[in-house]
Short mmCIF file of C-alpha atoms in Angstrom, two decimals:
data_model
loop_
_atom_site.label_atom_id
_atom_site.label_comp_id
_atom_site.label_asym_id
_atom_site.label_seq_id
_atom_site.Cartn_x
_atom_site.Cartn_y
_atom_site.Cartn_z
CA MET A 1 -139.22 -55.67 -50.63
CA MET A 2 -140.12 -58.69 -52.80
CA LYS A 3 -142.72 -58.16 -55.50
CA LYS A 4 -144.86 -61.02 -54.19
CA ASN A 5 -144.89 -59.44 -50.74
CA ILE A 6 -145.86 -56.03 -52.17
CA ILE A 7 -148.76 -57.61 -54.09
CA GLY A 8 -149.94 -59.33 -50.90
CA LEU A 9 -149.79 -56.10 -48.87
CA THR A 10 -151.66 -54.29 -51.64
CA CYS A 11 -154.37 -56.98 -51.50
CA ILE A 12 -154.69 -56.33 -47.75
CA SER A 13 -155.23 -52.66 -48.53
CA PHE A 14 -157.89 -53.55 -51.10
CA CYS A 15 -159.72 -55.80 -48.61
CA SER A 16 -159.48 -53.19 -45.84
CA TYR A 17 -161.40 -50.67 -47.96
CA ALA A 18 -163.89 -53.31 -49.10
CA LEU A 19 -164.55 -54.24 -45.45
CA THR A 20 -165.18 -50.65 -44.36
CA GLY A 21 -167.26 -49.93 -47.44
CA ALA A 22 -169.51 -52.93 -46.82
CA LEU A 23 -170.08 -52.01 -43.16
CA ILE A 24 -170.98 -48.42 -43.98
CA ILE A 25 -172.99 -48.94 -47.15
CA VAL A 26 -175.35 -51.68 -45.91
CA THR A 27 -176.54 -49.34 -43.14
CA GLY A 28 -178.91 -47.42 -45.42
CA ILE A 29 -180.31 -50.66 -46.88
CA ILE A 30 -181.02 -52.53 -43.62
CA LEU A 31 -181.86 -49.46 -41.49
CA GLU A 32 -185.64 -49.84 -41.61
CA ASN A 33 -185.50 -53.60 -41.00
CA VAL A 34 -183.22 -53.19 -37.99
CA SER A 35 -185.45 -50.46 -36.55
CA LYS A 36 -188.51 -52.73 -36.88
CA TYR A 37 -186.56 -55.67 -35.40
CA PHE A 38 -185.78 -53.68 -32.24
CA GLY A 39 -189.07 -51.72 -32.26
CA ILE A 40 -187.31 -48.36 -32.49
CA PRO A 41 -188.24 -45.36 -34.71
CA ILE A 42 -186.01 -45.12 -37.78
CA ALA A 43 -184.58 -41.69 -36.82
CA ARG A 44 -183.48 -43.08 -33.42
CA MET A 45 -182.12 -46.24 -35.02
CA SER A 46 -180.01 -44.15 -37.41
CA ASN A 47 -178.42 -42.54 -34.36
CA THR A 48 -177.63 -46.01 -32.96
CA PHE A 49 -175.60 -46.74 -36.10
CA THR A 50 -173.45 -43.78 -35.10
CA PHE A 51 -171.62 -46.27 -32.84
CA LEU A 52 -170.21 -47.85 -36.00
CA ASN A 53 -168.99 -44.50 -37.29
CA ALA A 54 -167.68 -43.51 -33.86
CA GLY A 55 -165.64 -46.70 -33.70
CA ILE A 56 -164.11 -46.00 -37.11
CA LEU A 57 -163.28 -42.43 -36.09
CA ILE A 58 -161.66 -43.39 -32.78
CA ALA A 59 -159.60 -46.11 -34.44
CA ILE A 60 -158.29 -43.90 -37.24
CA PHE A 61 -157.57 -41.06 -34.82
CA LEU A 62 -155.53 -43.29 -32.51
CA ASN A 63 -153.82 -45.49 -35.08
CA SER A 64 -150.93 -43.12 -35.86
CA TRP A 65 -149.92 -43.67 -32.21
CA LEU A 66 -150.86 -47.36 -32.14
CA ILE A 67 -148.25 -48.12 -34.80
CA ASN A 68 -145.60 -47.10 -32.26
CA ILE A 69 -146.93 -49.69 -29.79
CA PHE A 70 -148.16 -52.61 -31.89
CA THR A 71 -146.82 -53.75 -35.24
CA LEU A 72 -149.20 -53.66 -38.20
CA LYS A 73 -149.28 -57.46 -38.23
CA LYS A 74 -150.31 -57.67 -34.55
CA GLN A 75 -153.05 -55.06 -35.09
CA LEU A 76 -154.53 -57.03 -37.98
CA ILE A 77 -154.41 -60.34 -36.10
CA MET A 78 -156.15 -58.81 -33.06
CA GLY A 79 -158.70 -57.25 -35.41
CA PHE A 80 -159.60 -60.66 -36.80
CA PHE A 81 -160.52 -62.08 -33.40
CA LEU A 82 -162.44 -58.93 -32.46
CA THR A 83 -164.42 -59.27 -35.69
CA ILE A 84 -165.41 -62.83 -34.80
CA ILE A 85 -166.57 -61.67 -31.34
CA ALA A 86 -168.57 -58.75 -32.75
CA ILE A 87 -170.36 -60.87 -35.38
CA TRP A 88 -171.10 -63.56 -32.78
CA ILE A 89 -172.75 -60.94 -30.54
CA LEU A 90 -174.77 -59.56 -33.47
CA MET A 91 -176.16 -62.96 -34.38
CA PHE A 92 -176.87 -64.49 -30.98
CA TYR A 93 -177.48 -61.65 -28.47
CA HIS A 94 -180.39 -59.51 -29.66
CA THR A 95 -180.54 -56.44 -27.44
CA ILE A 96 -180.02 -52.86 -28.56
CA ALA A 97 -177.17 -52.38 -26.06
CA LEU A 98 -175.22 -55.39 -27.35
CA PHE A 99 -176.04 -54.40 -30.94
CA SER A 100 -174.48 -50.99 -30.27
CA LEU A 101 -171.44 -52.64 -28.67
CA SER A 102 -170.89 -55.06 -31.54
CA ILE A 103 -171.11 -52.45 -34.32
CA PHE A 104 -168.81 -50.20 -32.26
CA ILE A 105 -166.26 -53.05 -32.19
CA LEU A 106 -166.69 -53.54 -35.94
CA GLY A 107 -166.14 -49.80 -36.37
CA ILE A 108 -162.91 -49.92 -34.33
CA VAL A 109 -161.64 -52.90 -36.32
CA SER A 110 -162.50 -51.47 -39.75
CA GLY A 111 -161.05 -48.07 -38.86
CA VAL A 112 -157.72 -49.57 -37.79
CA THR A 113 -157.66 -51.84 -40.83
CA MET A 114 -158.47 -49.09 -43.34
CA SER A 115 -155.84 -46.74 -41.92
CA ILE A 116 -153.28 -49.56 -42.13
CA GLY A 117 -154.35 -50.14 -45.74
CA THR A 118 -153.80 -46.47 -46.56
CA PHE A 119 -150.42 -46.39 -44.78
CA LEU A 120 -149.30 -49.40 -46.80
CA ILE A 121 -150.19 -47.87 -50.18
CA THR A 122 -148.60 -44.49 -49.41
CA ASN A 123 -145.39 -46.22 -48.33
CA LEU A 124 -145.19 -48.89 -51.03
CA TYR A 125 -145.78 -46.59 -54.01
CA LYS A 126 -144.54 -43.16 -55.11
CA GLY A 127 -145.65 -40.25 -57.27
CA SER A 128 -148.41 -40.72 -59.85
CA LYS A 129 -148.43 -44.48 -59.24
CA ARG A 130 -149.40 -43.79 -55.63
CA ALA A 131 -152.45 -41.82 -56.79
CA SER A 132 -153.38 -44.58 -59.23
CA ILE A 133 -153.08 -47.37 -56.65
CA LEU A 134 -154.98 -45.31 -54.07
CA LEU A 135 -157.80 -44.96 -56.60
CA LEU A 136 -157.80 -48.72 -57.18
CA THR A 137 -157.78 -49.27 -53.41
CA ASP A 138 -160.69 -46.90 -52.92
CA SER A 139 -162.51 -48.65 -55.78
CA CYS A 140 -162.73 -51.71 -53.51
CA PHE A 141 -164.90 -49.57 -51.20
CA SER A 142 -167.11 -49.01 -54.24
CA MET A 143 -167.09 -52.70 -55.12
CA SER A 144 -168.70 -53.35 -51.76
CA GLY A 145 -171.17 -50.61 -52.65
CA ILE A 146 -172.11 -52.56 -55.77
CA THR A 147 -172.40 -56.02 -54.28
CA PHE A 148 -173.72 -55.54 -50.74
CA PRO A 149 -176.83 -53.48 -51.55
CA ILE A 150 -177.80 -56.30 -53.95
CA ILE A 151 -177.03 -58.97 -51.34
CA SER A 152 -178.85 -57.02 -48.59
CA THR A 153 -181.99 -56.40 -50.65
CA PHE A 154 -181.97 -60.08 -51.68
CA LEU A 155 -181.89 -61.17 -48.03
CA ILE A 156 -184.63 -58.72 -47.05
CA PHE A 157 -186.80 -59.59 -50.07
CA ASN A 158 -186.54 -63.28 -49.15
CA HIS A 159 -187.34 -62.60 -45.47
CA ILE A 160 -183.88 -63.59 -44.25
CA THR A 161 -182.94 -61.78 -41.02
CA TRP A 162 -180.73 -58.70 -41.57
CA TYR A 163 -177.87 -59.84 -39.30
CA TRP A 164 -176.83 -62.57 -41.76
CA ILE A 165 -175.21 -59.84 -43.88
CA TYR A 166 -172.46 -59.39 -41.28
CA PRO A 167 -170.86 -62.88 -41.53
CA LEU A 168 -170.68 -62.28 -45.29
CA ILE A 169 -168.88 -58.98 -44.67
CA GLY A 170 -166.55 -60.80 -42.27
CA ILE A 171 -165.17 -62.84 -45.19
CA PHE A 172 -163.05 -59.79 -46.11
CA TYR A 173 -161.30 -59.94 -42.74
CA LEU A 174 -160.75 -63.68 -43.10
CA ILE A 175 -158.82 -62.95 -46.32
CA ILE A 176 -156.85 -60.18 -44.55
CA PHE A 177 -156.02 -62.56 -41.68
CA ILE A 178 -154.74 -65.31 -44.00
CA LEU A 179 -152.58 -62.84 -45.96
CA THR A 180 -151.26 -61.21 -42.77
CA LEU A 181 -149.88 -64.47 -41.42
CA ASN A 182 -147.74 -64.97 -44.53
CA LEU A 183 -146.40 -61.47 -45.25
CA LYS A 184 -143.71 -59.09 -43.99
CA PHE A 185 -144.81 -55.54 -43.19
CA PRO A 186 -142.77 -52.33 -43.71
CA LYS A 187 -141.80 -50.07 -40.84
CA LEU A 188 -143.59 -46.74 -41.17
CA THR A 189 -141.54 -43.58 -40.75
CA TYR A 190 -142.01 -39.92 -41.61
CA THR A 191 -139.76 -36.96 -42.29
CA LYS A 192 -139.98 -33.80 -40.20
CA ILE A 193 -140.54 -30.55 -42.11
CA LYS A 194 -137.67 -28.09 -41.76
CA ASN A 195 -138.25 -25.43 -44.41
CA ASP A 196 -140.43 -22.54 -43.14
CA ASN A 197 -142.07 -21.85 -46.49
CA TYR A 198 -142.86 -25.53 -46.94
CA LYS A 199 -144.21 -25.61 -43.41
CA ASN A 200 -146.48 -22.67 -44.20
CA GLN A 201 -147.78 -24.44 -47.30
CA TRP A 202 -148.36 -27.57 -45.22
CA ASN A 203 -150.51 -25.61 -42.75
CA ILE A 204 -152.74 -23.94 -45.35
CA SER A 205 -153.14 -26.97 -47.60
CA ILE A 206 -153.69 -29.54 -44.88
CA ILE A 207 -156.31 -27.44 -43.11
CA LEU A 208 -158.25 -26.93 -46.35
CA LEU A 209 -157.84 -30.56 -47.39
CA SER A 210 -158.99 -31.76 -43.97
CA ILE A 211 -162.13 -29.62 -44.11
CA SER A 212 -162.79 -30.83 -47.67
CA ALA A 213 -162.44 -34.48 -46.59
CA LEU A 214 -164.90 -34.00 -43.72
CA LEU A 215 -167.54 -32.18 -45.77
CA TYR A 216 -167.19 -34.43 -48.81
CA ILE A 217 -167.64 -37.68 -46.87
CA LEU A 218 -170.48 -36.18 -44.82
CA GLY A 219 -172.19 -35.08 -48.02
CA GLN A 220 -171.62 -38.35 -49.85
CA LEU A 221 -172.76 -40.69 -47.07
CA SER A 222 -175.72 -38.49 -46.10
CA PHE A 223 -176.83 -38.61 -49.73
CA ILE A 224 -176.35 -42.34 -50.30
CA SER A 225 -177.68 -43.39 -46.86
CA TRP A 226 -181.06 -41.69 -47.29
CA ILE A 227 -181.66 -42.46 -50.97
CA PRO A 228 -183.36 -45.84 -50.25
CA GLU A 229 -185.89 -44.29 -47.86
CA TYR A 230 -186.33 -41.20 -50.08
CA VAL A 231 -187.16 -43.10 -53.28
CA ILE A 232 -189.39 -45.63 -51.47
CA LYS A 233 -191.39 -43.14 -49.38
CA SER A 234 -191.35 -40.04 -51.63
CA ILE A 235 -191.13 -41.41 -55.19
CA HIS A 236 -192.81 -44.76 -54.39
CA LEU A 237 -190.20 -47.10 -55.84
CA ASN A 238 -189.80 -50.60 -54.41
CA ILE A 239 -186.88 -51.88 -52.32
CA ILE A 240 -185.27 -53.67 -55.27
CA GLN A 241 -185.26 -50.44 -57.31
CA SER A 242 -183.86 -48.45 -54.39
CA GLY A 243 -181.09 -50.99 -53.89
CA LYS A 244 -180.31 -50.86 -57.60
CA LEU A 245 -179.90 -47.07 -57.46
CA VAL A 246 -177.36 -47.39 -54.63
CA SER A 247 -175.61 -50.25 -56.41
CA ASN A 248 -175.46 -48.25 -59.68
CA PHE A 249 -173.89 -45.32 -57.85
CA TRP A 250 -171.08 -47.47 -56.48
CA MET A 251 -170.65 -49.35 -59.76
CA SER A 252 -170.07 -46.12 -61.69
CA TYR A 253 -167.96 -44.85 -58.75
CA MET A 254 -165.70 -47.88 -59.13
CA ILE A 255 -165.49 -47.55 -62.93
CA GLY A 256 -164.70 -43.86 -62.47
CA MET A 257 -161.81 -44.73 -60.18
CA TRP A 258 -160.37 -47.09 -62.76
CA VAL A 259 -160.66 -44.45 -65.48
CA PHE A 260 -159.23 -41.65 -63.32
CA SER A 261 -156.36 -43.86 -62.15
CA VAL A 262 -155.09 -43.41 -65.72
CA ILE A 263 -156.31 -39.86 -66.41
CA LEU A 264 -154.83 -38.31 -63.25
CA LYS A 265 -151.30 -38.96 -64.50
CA TYR A 266 -151.78 -36.23 -67.13
CA PHE A 267 -153.50 -33.50 -65.09
CA ASN A 268 -152.73 -31.18 -62.20
CA LEU A 269 -154.60 -32.61 -59.20
CA LYS A 270 -155.57 -29.17 -57.84
CA ASN A 271 -157.17 -28.25 -61.16
CA ILE A 272 -159.02 -31.49 -61.78
CA ILE A 273 -160.53 -31.59 -58.26
CA ILE A 274 -162.20 -28.24 -58.99
CA PHE A 275 -163.78 -29.69 -62.13
CA LEU A 276 -164.90 -32.89 -60.37
CA THR A 277 -166.42 -31.17 -57.32
CA GLY A 278 -168.18 -28.61 -59.55
CA ILE A 279 -169.82 -31.11 -61.89
CA SER A 280 -170.69 -33.44 -58.98
CA THR A 281 -172.51 -30.59 -57.23
CA LEU A 282 -174.53 -29.92 -60.40
CA LEU A 283 -175.40 -33.59 -60.96
CA MET A 284 -176.57 -34.04 -57.36
CA TYR A 285 -178.75 -30.94 -57.69
CA ILE A 286 -180.45 -32.37 -60.79
CA PHE A 287 -180.90 -35.80 -59.12
CA ASN A 288 -182.71 -34.15 -56.22
CA HIS A 289 -185.21 -32.53 -58.60
CA VAL A 290 -186.22 -35.41 -60.90
CA HIS A 291 -188.76 -38.18 -60.25
CA SER A 292 -188.40 -40.47 -63.26
CA TYR A 293 -186.71 -43.77 -62.38
CA PHE A 294 -184.80 -43.69 -65.67
CA LEU A 295 -183.50 -40.15 -65.01
CA LEU A 296 -182.66 -41.03 -61.41
CA GLN A 297 -180.54 -43.91 -62.69
CA PHE A 298 -178.83 -41.73 -65.32
CA PHE A 299 -177.90 -38.94 -62.92
CA ILE A 300 -176.82 -41.17 -60.04
CA ILE A 301 -174.55 -43.13 -62.41
CA SER A 302 -173.09 -39.85 -63.70
CA LEU A 303 -172.64 -38.57 -60.15
CA GLY A 304 -170.87 -41.76 -59.09
CA PHE A 305 -168.46 -41.53 -62.02
CA PHE A 306 -167.47 -37.87 -61.66
CA SER A 307 -167.24 -37.89 -57.85
CA SER A 308 -165.19 -41.09 -57.71
CA ALA A 309 -161.72 -39.53 -57.58
CA ILE A 310 -162.41 -36.62 -55.20
CA TYR A 311 -161.52 -38.27 -51.87
CA THR A 312 -158.46 -40.04 -53.26
CA ILE A 313 -157.18 -36.77 -54.75
CA ILE A 314 -157.56 -35.16 -51.32
CA ILE A 315 -155.51 -37.97 -49.71
CA THR A 316 -152.90 -37.81 -52.48
CA LEU A 317 -152.52 -34.03 -52.22
CA ALA A 318 -152.05 -34.41 -48.46
CA SER A 319 -149.42 -37.14 -48.91
CA GLN A 320 -147.45 -34.84 -51.23
CA GLN A 321 -146.99 -32.16 -48.58
CA THR A 322 -143.83 -33.88 -47.30
CA LYS A 323 -140.96 -35.53 -49.17
CA LYS A 324 -141.86 -38.88 -47.60
CA PRO A 325 -145.51 -39.73 -46.80
CA SER A 326 -146.28 -39.11 -43.14
CA PRO A 327 -148.64 -41.50 -41.30
CA LYS A 328 -149.74 -38.55 -39.13
CA ILE A 329 -150.72 -36.40 -42.14
CA ILE A 330 -152.53 -39.29 -43.83
CA ASN A 331 -154.26 -40.07 -40.55
CA LEU A 332 -155.37 -36.44 -40.20
CA ILE A 333 -157.17 -36.63 -43.55
CA LEU A 334 -158.64 -40.05 -42.75
CA THR A 335 -159.74 -38.76 -39.34
CA SER A 336 -161.40 -35.75 -40.95
CA GLY A 337 -163.19 -37.98 -43.45
CA THR A 338 -164.27 -40.30 -40.67
CA ILE A 339 -165.64 -37.38 -38.64
CA GLY A 340 -167.80 -36.79 -41.70
CA THR A 341 -168.89 -40.43 -41.50
CA LEU A 342 -169.62 -40.07 -37.78
CA LEU A 343 -171.73 -36.96 -38.34
CA THR A 344 -173.83 -38.58 -41.12
CA PHE A 345 -176.82 -39.53 -38.99
CA ILE A 346 -176.14 -37.01 -36.22
CA VAL A 347 -176.60 -34.19 -38.75
CA THR A 348 -179.19 -35.71 -41.08
CA GLY A 349 -181.30 -37.63 -38.54
CA PRO A 350 -182.90 -34.46 -37.08
CA ILE A 351 -183.20 -32.99 -40.60
CA VAL A 352 -185.13 -36.05 -41.79
CA LYS A 353 -187.29 -36.05 -38.67
CA HIS A 354 -188.36 -32.41 -39.05
CA SER A 355 -188.13 -31.73 -42.80
CA GLY A 356 -188.23 -35.09 -44.63
CA PHE A 357 -185.82 -37.20 -46.65
CA ILE A 358 -185.38 -34.69 -49.51
CA SER A 359 -183.98 -32.14 -47.05
CA ALA A 360 -181.13 -34.55 -46.20
CA LEU A 361 -180.31 -34.85 -49.91
CA ILE A 362 -180.38 -31.06 -50.35
CA THR A 363 -178.03 -30.73 -47.36
CA SER A 364 -175.62 -33.13 -49.09
CA ASN A 365 -175.80 -30.99 -52.22
CA ILE A 366 -174.87 -27.87 -50.25
CA LEU A 367 -171.89 -29.68 -48.69
CA TYR A 368 -170.63 -30.67 -52.15
CA GLY A 369 -170.91 -27.02 -53.21
CA ILE A 370 -168.80 -25.94 -50.23
CA VAL A 371 -166.10 -28.50 -51.14
CA PHE A 372 -166.04 -27.01 -54.65
CA LEU A 373 -165.46 -23.52 -53.18
CA ILE A 374 -162.74 -24.80 -50.83
CA SER A 375 -160.95 -26.41 -53.80
CA LEU A 376 -160.90 -23.01 -55.52
CA ILE A 377 -159.56 -21.35 -52.36
CA ASN A 378 -156.85 -24.02 -51.98
CA LEU A 379 -155.65 -23.47 -55.56
CA ILE A 380 -155.54 -19.69 -55.14
CA SER A 381 -153.88 -19.75 -51.71
CA THR A 382 -151.08 -22.16 -52.73
CA LYS A 383 -150.32 -20.15 -55.86
CA LYS A 384 -149.66 -17.10 -53.67
CA ILE A 385 -147.05 -18.94 -51.54
#
């Protein structure tokens, strides 16, 4: 495949993660404004945003079969027109039912697009370079986490209606659409596993990695989604400061990905994920127990940096379970992570309603601790095989 074509396909992968990141991350920033706009309590409104996460989950779950029906190019082109329809509904038809429909469509589109982006990277690159490029791809998710909280808080601060953020997010899909029309896409295939011992290792590792992906994403998004409300209502910071905390998390997350894209070449992935999940659990615990704005900034930046490579390492470890990367295995991990996304407000909404915002953050901390323990179990279990 020509180098120019590979660069273009890699750019599509980058934009696919940026698109999904923007859709997910702005939720915590605009949540209160949307709830006031529709006259709905914030806990109920958080459940409405589950339609976005449900759309992402359904799309990722089905996409390993969709690639056998529609080519990647056709999926991306259809996704572009669905994005236009969804944003049009958001901006011009202001009922809660149509809002739910439009964010569900956006969820479907972003889920399909992100899974295609992951498939492309795992098929275009091999070995340690695959891990490095996956980290760079995932850093685009973080780049949205840096820019869109700032953009969202700017719009809110200047009394611009929340739905204007969605056309700005749609720019990512416009770039994907333009690139798609001018590129050739690879055919995705996978190799069946024949060796019994290898098959056994696949079962143990994939199950543990899938559980880790679910709990990690649930913990991360529960934490980052409720930070704005927590620091405003419990620590009495303003909306600009709360947005800056979220933005700082994703900025350090992105920088961490760049750093680890180099570092991971020299370390065993199963060992380093234990270190990263352990220190991330500790940093989140400290964040949940300080009230100084300076200390909150310091610990959230540290948390973003050290947790940045965890999800990508999980995907990379899964992709290494077969000689050639399998779309079905990659999709299983993405599906597990997306179930974590789906459960974000389903799990934490009732917790916030009955026990307050800090309880949601403590729940996230516990989930990180469980991922740390699973990483230990995965290392021990695979050494015994």
